[in-house]
Amino acid sequence: MRRRTLLTATAAAGPAALLLGLDEALADTPAPTGAGPLDVRLATARELYDKGTHGRLLAALPGLIADGHAAASSRQELDQARLSSV
């Protein structure tokens, strides 16, 4: 999915400031956050999506993207799969 299509599809999901953070994370990967185990945070993100808590999900996505990219730099298949999940 193209970045602009994703942003258009989520425009109604949250405030513009959160969308701007996501747009920046998709355009230029931010520094990793090291905020905890990626698998746990991915599961939490899926729960937020399933519950329709899109504002909180949009706030979490830039950090997930950054940490997913950092993990995938190991070139291990599991870490690359985690980035795909993000």
Tab-separated table of N, CA, C and O in Angstrom:
chain	number	residue	atom	x	y	z
A	1	MET	N	0.853	-1.172	0.000
A	1	MET	CA	0.000	0.000	0.000
A	1	MET	C	0.896	1.231	0.000
A	1	MET	O	1.865	1.307	0.738
A	2	ARG	N	0.557	2.166	-0.815
A	2	ARG	CA	1.339	3.393	-0.878
A	2	ARG	C	1.096	4.238	0.355
A	2	ARG	O	0.042	4.203	0.963
A	3	ARG	N	2.099	5.001	0.738
A	3	ARG	CA	2.031	5.813	1.951
A	3	ARG	C	0.857	6.777	1.921
A	3	ARG	O	0.120	6.906	2.886
A	4	ARG	N	0.650	7.448	0.815
A	4	ARG	CA	-0.454	8.420	0.742
A	4	ARG	C	-1.808	7.735	0.843
A	4	ARG	O	-2.732	8.256	1.441
A	5	THR	N	-1.926	6.555	0.257
A	5	THR	CA	-3.178	5.809	0.350
A	5	THR	C	-3.447	5.442	1.796
A	5	THR	O	-4.578	5.558	2.276
A	6	LEU	N	-2.401	5.004	2.516
A	6	LEU	CA	-2.552	4.664	3.921
A	6	LEU	C	-2.997	5.881	4.724
A	6	LEU	O	-3.912	5.802	5.541
A	7	LEU	N	-2.363	7.011	4.491
A	7	LEU	CA	-2.716	8.215	5.239
A	7	LEU	C	-4.126	8.677	4.923
A	7	LEU	O	-4.861	9.113	5.811
A	8	THR	N	-4.536	8.579	3.672
A	8	THR	CA	-5.895	8.951	3.300
A	8	THR	C	-6.897	8.030	3.981
A	8	THR	O	-7.919	8.478	4.489
A	9	ALA	N	-6.584	6.746	4.020
A	9	ALA	CA	-7.496	5.773	4.620
A	9	ALA	C	-7.633	5.972	6.120
A	9	ALA	O	-8.669	5.660	6.700
A	10	THR	N	-6.598	6.510	6.772
A	10	THR	CA	-6.650	6.683	8.219
A	10	THR	C	-6.963	8.116	8.642
A	10	THR	O	-6.955	8.420	9.825
A	11	ALA	N	-7.276	8.979	7.702
A	11	ALA	CA	-7.498	10.390	8.019
A	11	ALA	C	-8.590	10.594	9.059
A	11	ALA	O	-8.483	11.475	9.910
A	12	ALA	N	-9.604	9.782	9.025
A	12	ALA	CA	-10.699	9.926	9.986
A	12	ALA	C	-10.386	9.263	11.320
A	12	ALA	O	-11.133	9.399	12.271
A	13	ALA	N	-9.277	8.561	11.402
A	13	ALA	CA	-8.978	7.769	12.594
A	13	ALA	C	-8.366	8.581	13.726
A	13	ALA	O	-8.435	8.172	14.873
A	14	GLY	N	-7.737	9.690	13.426
A	14	GLY	CA	-7.068	10.411	14.496
A	14	GLY	C	-6.722	11.831	14.110
A	14	GLY	O	-6.880	12.232	12.967
A	15	PRO	N	-6.247	12.594	15.097
A	15	PRO	CA	-5.877	13.988	14.859
A	15	PRO	C	-4.739	14.122	13.853
A	15	PRO	O	-3.923	13.211	13.682
A	16	ALA	N	-4.680	15.257	13.235
A	16	ALA	CA	-3.670	15.520	12.199
A	16	ALA	C	-2.250	15.392	12.746
A	16	ALA	O	-1.360	14.934	12.046
A	17	ALA	N	-2.026	15.768	13.989
A	17	ALA	CA	-0.681	15.689	14.566
A	17	ALA	C	-0.197	14.243	14.621
A	17	ALA	O	0.970	13.961	14.363
A	18	LEU	N	-1.093	13.317	14.939
A	18	LEU	CA	-0.708	11.905	14.969
A	18	LEU	C	-0.418	11.399	13.567
A	18	LEU	O	0.507	10.620	13.357
A	19	LEU	N	-1.209	11.832	12.597
A	19	LEU	CA	-0.979	11.417	11.214
A	19	LEU	C	0.336	11.969	10.692
A	19	LEU	O	1.031	11.299	9.935
A	20	LEU	N	0.688	13.172	11.104
A	20	LEU	CA	1.956	13.759	10.684
A	20	LEU	C	3.120	12.932	11.212
A	20	LEU	O	4.079	12.663	10.492
A	21	GLY	N	3.024	12.475	12.467
A	21	GLY	CA	4.073	11.632	13.032
A	21	GLY	C	4.218	10.329	12.273
A	21	GLY	O	5.317	9.853	12.028
A	22	LEU	N	3.087	9.750	11.864
A	22	LEU	CA	3.116	8.515	11.090
A	22	LEU	C	3.704	8.781	9.707
A	22	LEU	O	4.512	8.002	9.212
A	23	ASP	N	3.324	9.879	9.083
A	23	ASP	CA	3.858	10.233	7.770
A	23	ASP	C	5.376	10.383	7.826
A	23	ASP	O	6.093	9.883	6.967
A	24	GLU	N	5.873	11.040	8.864
A	24	GLU	CA	7.314	11.216	9.016
A	24	GLU	C	8.010	9.879	9.239
A	24	GLU	O	9.090	9.631	8.700
A	25	ALA	N	7.405	8.992	10.021
A	25	ALA	CA	8.001	7.683	10.288
A	25	ALA	C	8.055	6.834	9.023
A	25	ALA	O	8.985	6.056	8.834
A	26	LEU	N	7.062	6.985	8.148
A	26	LEU	CA	7.059	6.234	6.901
A	26	LEU	C	8.051	6.817	5.897
A	26	LEU	O	8.624	6.091	5.094
A	27	ALA	N	8.261	8.126	5.932
A	27	ALA	CA	9.160	8.781	4.989
A	27	ALA	C	10.622	8.632	5.403
A	27	ALA	O	11.495	8.400	4.571
A	28	ASP	N	10.899	8.773	6.685
A	28	ASP	CA	12.272	8.709	7.193
A	28	ASP	C	12.214	8.028	8.552
A	28	ASP	O	11.740	8.612	9.519
A	29	THR	N	12.706	6.815	8.611
A	29	THR	CA	12.588	6.018	9.826
A	29	THR	C	13.265	6.714	11.004
A	29	THR	O	14.442	7.049	10.937
A	30	PRO	N	12.515	6.926	12.084
A	30	PRO	CA	13.110	7.570	13.268
A	30	PRO	C	14.060	6.616	13.992
A	30	PRO	O	14.140	5.429	13.681
A	31	ALA	N	14.759	7.149	14.970
A	31	ALA	CA	15.672	6.333	15.775
A	31	ALA	C	14.855	5.329	16.591
A	31	ALA	O	13.742	5.618	17.008
A	32	PRO	N	15.413	4.144	16.817
A	32	PRO	CA	14.707	3.131	17.613
A	32	PRO	C	14.401	3.647	19.019
A	32	PRO	O	15.174	4.424	19.586
A	33	THR	N	13.282	3.200	19.557
A	33	THR	CA	12.874	3.648	20.887
A	33	THR	C	13.361	2.722	21.983
A	33	THR	O	13.562	3.160	23.104
A	34	GLY	N	13.501	1.433	21.663
A	34	GLY	CA	13.884	0.470	22.689
A	34	GLY	C	12.861	0.400	23.804
A	34	GLY	O	13.188	0.163	24.953
A	35	ALA	N	11.582	0.592	23.454
A	35	ALA	CA	10.515	0.708	24.437
A	35	ALA	C	10.026	-0.621	24.998
A	35	ALA	O	9.076	-0.640	25.754
A	36	GLY	N	10.660	-1.711	24.650
A	36	GLY	CA	10.236	-2.998	25.178
A	36	GLY	C	10.180	-4.037	24.082
A	36	GLY	O	10.444	-3.747	22.921
A	37	PRO	N	9.812	-5.270	24.458
A	37	PRO	CA	9.770	-6.359	23.479
A	37	PRO	C	8.825	-6.046	22.315
A	37	PRO	O	7.666	-5.685	22.516
A	38	LEU	N	9.336	-6.187	21.114
A	38	LEU	CA	8.565	-5.849	19.916
A	38	LEU	C	7.332	-6.728	19.769
A	38	LEU	O	6.268	-6.243	19.383
A	39	ASP	N	7.445	-8.016	20.101
A	39	ASP	CA	6.298	-8.915	19.968
A	39	ASP	C	5.131	-8.472	20.850
A	39	ASP	O	3.976	-8.504	20.429
A	40	VAL	N	5.428	-8.051	22.055
A	40	VAL	CA	4.383	-7.596	22.983
A	40	VAL	C	3.739	-6.323	22.445
A	40	VAL	O	2.515	-6.175	22.459
A	41	ARG	N	4.563	-5.429	21.947
A	41	ARG	CA	4.034	-4.163	21.429
A	41	ARG	C	3.218	-4.379	20.161
A	41	ARG	O	2.216	-3.699	19.930
A	42	LEU	N	3.608	-5.349	19.327
A	42	LEU	CA	2.820	-5.675	18.138
A	42	LEU	C	1.459	-6.236	18.524
A	42	LEU	O	0.438	-5.885	17.924
A	43	ALA	N	1.444	-7.101	19.520
A	43	ALA	CA	0.177	-7.666	19.994
A	43	ALA	C	-0.729	-6.565	20.538
A	43	ALA	O	-1.939	-6.554	20.283
A	44	THR	N	-0.151	-5.623	21.260
A	44	THR	CA	-0.916	-4.493	21.786
A	44	THR	C	-1.468	-3.647	20.649
A	44	THR	O	-2.623	-3.216	20.688
A	45	ALA	N	-0.652	-3.422	19.620
A	45	ALA	CA	-1.105	-2.639	18.464
A	45	ALA	C	-2.269	-3.329	17.761
A	45	ALA	O	-3.237	-2.681	17.350
A	46	ARG	N	-2.195	-4.641	17.640
A	46	ARG	CA	-3.302	-5.389	17.017
A	46	ARG	C	-4.574	-5.257	17.841
A	46	ARG	O	-5.672	-5.119	17.298
A	47	GLU	N	-4.428	-5.312	19.160
A	47	GLU	CA	-5.588	-5.135	20.041
A	47	GLU	C	-6.195	-3.749	19.863
A	47	GLU	O	-7.415	-3.606	19.814
A	48	LEU	N	-5.347	-2.733	19.810
A	48	LEU	CA	-5.837	-1.368	19.618
A	48	LEU	C	-6.608	-1.257	18.310
A	48	LEU	O	-7.669	-0.630	18.253
A	49	TYR	N	-6.081	-1.885	17.262
A	49	TYR	CA	-6.766	-1.865	15.968
A	49	TYR	C	-8.115	-2.577	16.062
A	49	TYR	O	-9.137	-2.058	15.607
A	50	ASP	N	-8.108	-3.756	16.663
A	50	ASP	CA	-9.342	-4.536	16.771
A	50	ASP	C	-10.410	-3.815	17.587
A	50	ASP	O	-11.602	-3.939	17.308
A	51	LYS	N	-9.988	-3.062	18.597
A	51	LYS	CA	-10.929	-2.336	19.447
A	51	LYS	C	-11.341	-0.991	18.844
A	51	LYS	O	-12.197	-0.310	19.389
A	52	GLY	N	-10.703	-0.601	17.747
A	52	GLY	CA	-11.030	0.678	17.122
A	52	GLY	C	-10.428	1.866	17.845
A	52	GLY	O	-10.873	2.994	17.672
A	53	THR	N	-9.392	1.631	18.625
A	53	THR	CA	-8.715	2.701	19.362
A	53	THR	C	-7.610	3.268	18.478
A	53	THR	O	-6.420	3.142	18.756
A	54	HIS	N	-8.030	3.896	17.403
A	54	HIS	CA	-7.084	4.315	16.373
A	54	HIS	C	-6.163	5.445	16.798
A	54	HIS	O	-5.020	5.512	16.339
A	55	GLY	N	-6.621	6.329	17.652
A	55	GLY	CA	-5.754	7.407	18.112
A	55	GLY	C	-4.532	6.874	18.840
A	55	GLY	O	-3.401	7.305	18.587
A	56	ARG	N	-4.744	5.921	19.739
A	56	ARG	CA	-3.623	5.320	20.467
A	56	ARG	C	-2.744	4.501	19.526
A	56	ARG	O	-1.521	4.478	19.668
A	57	LEU	N	-3.362	3.834	18.565
A	57	LEU	CA	-2.598	3.051	17.595
A	57	LEU	C	-1.698	3.968	16.756
A	57	LEU	O	-0.516	3.686	16.566
A	58	LEU	N	-2.248	5.074	16.283
A	58	LEU	CA	-1.452	6.009	15.480
A	58	LEU	C	-0.300	6.588	16.283
A	58	LEU	O	0.772	6.849	15.732
A	59	ALA	N	-0.504	6.782	17.574
A	59	ALA	CA	0.583	7.291	18.418
A	59	ALA	C	1.687	6.264	18.590
A	59	ALA	O	2.870	6.611	18.704
A	60	ALA	N	1.331	4.973	18.581
A	60	ALA	CA	2.317	3.909	18.796
A	60	ALA	C	3.066	3.517	17.522
A	60	ALA	O	4.189	3.008	17.593
A	61	LEU	N	2.474	3.736	16.365
A	61	LEU	CA	3.053	3.242	15.116
A	61	LEU	C	4.443	3.781	14.777
A	61	LEU	O	5.296	3.005	14.345
A	62	PRO	N	4.728	5.059	14.934
A	62	PRO	CA	6.093	5.518	14.594
A	62	PRO	C	7.180	4.771	15.373
A	62	PRO	O	8.200	4.380	14.804
A	63	GLY	N	6.968	4.543	16.663
A	63	GLY	CA	7.942	3.797	17.456
A	63	GLY	C	8.048	2.350	17.015
A	63	GLY	O	9.144	1.775	16.979
A	64	LEU	N	6.913	1.748	16.665
A	64	LEU	CA	6.926	0.374	16.173
A	64	LEU	C	7.686	0.267	14.850
A	64	LEU	O	8.448	-0.679	14.633
A	65	ILE	N	7.464	1.223	13.986
A	65	ILE	CA	8.170	1.232	12.697
A	65	ILE	C	9.676	1.350	12.929
A	65	ILE	O	10.470	0.608	12.347
A	66	ALA	N	10.070	2.262	13.799
A	66	ALA	CA	11.495	2.461	14.084
A	66	ALA	C	12.116	1.208	14.678
A	66	ALA	O	13.185	0.756	14.241
A	67	ASP	N	11.456	0.617	15.660
A	67	ASP	CA	12.013	-0.567	16.308
A	67	ASP	C	11.974	-1.782	15.385
A	67	ASP	O	12.861	-2.639	15.448
A	68	GLY	N	10.961	-1.863	14.518
A	68	GLY	CA	10.905	-2.939	13.538
A	68	GLY	C	12.061	-2.863	12.552
A	68	GLY	O	12.686	-3.871	12.228
A	69	HIS	N	12.372	-1.653	12.099
A	69	HIS	CA	13.510	-1.477	11.191
A	69	HIS	C	14.825	-1.815	11.885
A	69	HIS	O	15.701	-2.438	11.286
A	70	ALA	N	14.954	-1.407	13.139
A	70	ALA	CA	16.181	-1.708	13.878
A	70	ALA	C	16.350	-3.217	14.039
A	70	ALA	O	17.455	-3.749	13.866
A	71	ALA	N	15.270	-3.908	14.351
A	71	ALA	CA	15.345	-5.366	14.519
A	71	ALA	C	15.668	-6.050	13.190
A	71	ALA	O	16.468	-6.987	13.144
A	72	ALA	N	15.071	-5.573	12.106
A	72	ALA	CA	15.276	-6.195	10.791
A	72	ALA	C	16.705	-6.026	10.278
A	72	ALA	O	17.137	-6.777	9.402
A	73	SER	N	17.434	-5.094	10.829
A	73	SER	CA	18.816	-4.901	10.393
A	73	SER	C	19.692	-6.114	10.746
A	73	SER	O	20.787	-6.257	10.215
A	74	SER	N	19.183	-6.987	11.606
A	74	SER	CA	19.915	-8.213	11.951
A	74	SER	C	19.941	-9.198	10.784
A	74	SER	O	20.719	-10.144	10.794
A	75	ARG	N	19.053	-8.977	9.817
A	75	ARG	CA	18.905	-9.838	8.640
A	75	ARG	C	18.411	-11.248	8.982
A	75	ARG	O	18.508	-12.157	8.184
A	76	GLN	N	17.880	-11.412	10.174
A	76	GLN	CA	17.265	-12.682	10.567
A	76	GLN	C	15.836	-12.717	10.047
A	76	GLN	O	15.129	-11.698	10.086
A	77	GLU	N	15.392	-13.868	9.565
A	77	GLU	CA	14.058	-13.972	8.983
A	77	GLU	C	12.959	-13.563	9.963
A	77	GLU	O	12.007	-12.885	9.585
A	78	LEU	N	13.083	-13.963	11.225
A	78	LEU	CA	12.057	-13.628	12.215
A	78	LEU	C	11.975	-12.114	12.430
A	78	LEU	O	10.880	-11.550	12.501
A	79	ASP	N	13.106	-11.453	12.487
A	79	ASP	CA	13.111	-10.003	12.681
A	79	ASP	C	12.541	-9.290	11.459
A	79	ASP	O	11.826	-8.289	11.588
A	80	GLN	N	12.822	-9.801	10.272
A	80	GLN	CA	12.251	-9.207	9.067
A	80	GLN	C	10.750	-9.451	9.010
A	80	GLN	O	9.990	-8.592	8.555
A	81	ALA	N	10.293	-10.590	9.507
A	81	ALA	CA	8.858	-10.869	9.566
A	81	ALA	C	8.174	-9.926	10.539
A	81	ALA	O	7.046	-9.476	10.296
A	82	ARG	N	8.851	-9.608	11.642
A	82	ARG	CA	8.282	-8.649	12.604
A	82	ARG	C	8.090	-7.288	11.940
A	82	ARG	O	7.073	-6.630	12.136
A	83	LEU	N	9.088	-6.848	11.170
A	83	LEU	CA	8.954	-5.568	10.470
A	83	LEU	C	7.770	-5.632	9.501
A	83	LEU	O	7.006	-4.684	9.409
A	84	SER	N	7.611	-6.741	8.816
A	84	SER	CA	6.461	-6.898	7.915
A	84	SER	C	5.158	-6.788	8.679
A	84	SER	O	4.187	-6.224	8.169
A	85	SER	N	5.120	-7.323	9.871
A	85	SER	CA	3.907	-7.260	10.687
A	85	SER	C	3.564	-5.821	11.069
A	85	SER	O	2.397	-5.462	11.141
A	86	VAL	N	4.608	-5.052	11.327
A	86	VAL	CA	4.372	-3.644	11.666
A	86	VAL	C	3.723	-2.968	10.477
A	86	VAL	O	2.768	-2.249	10.601
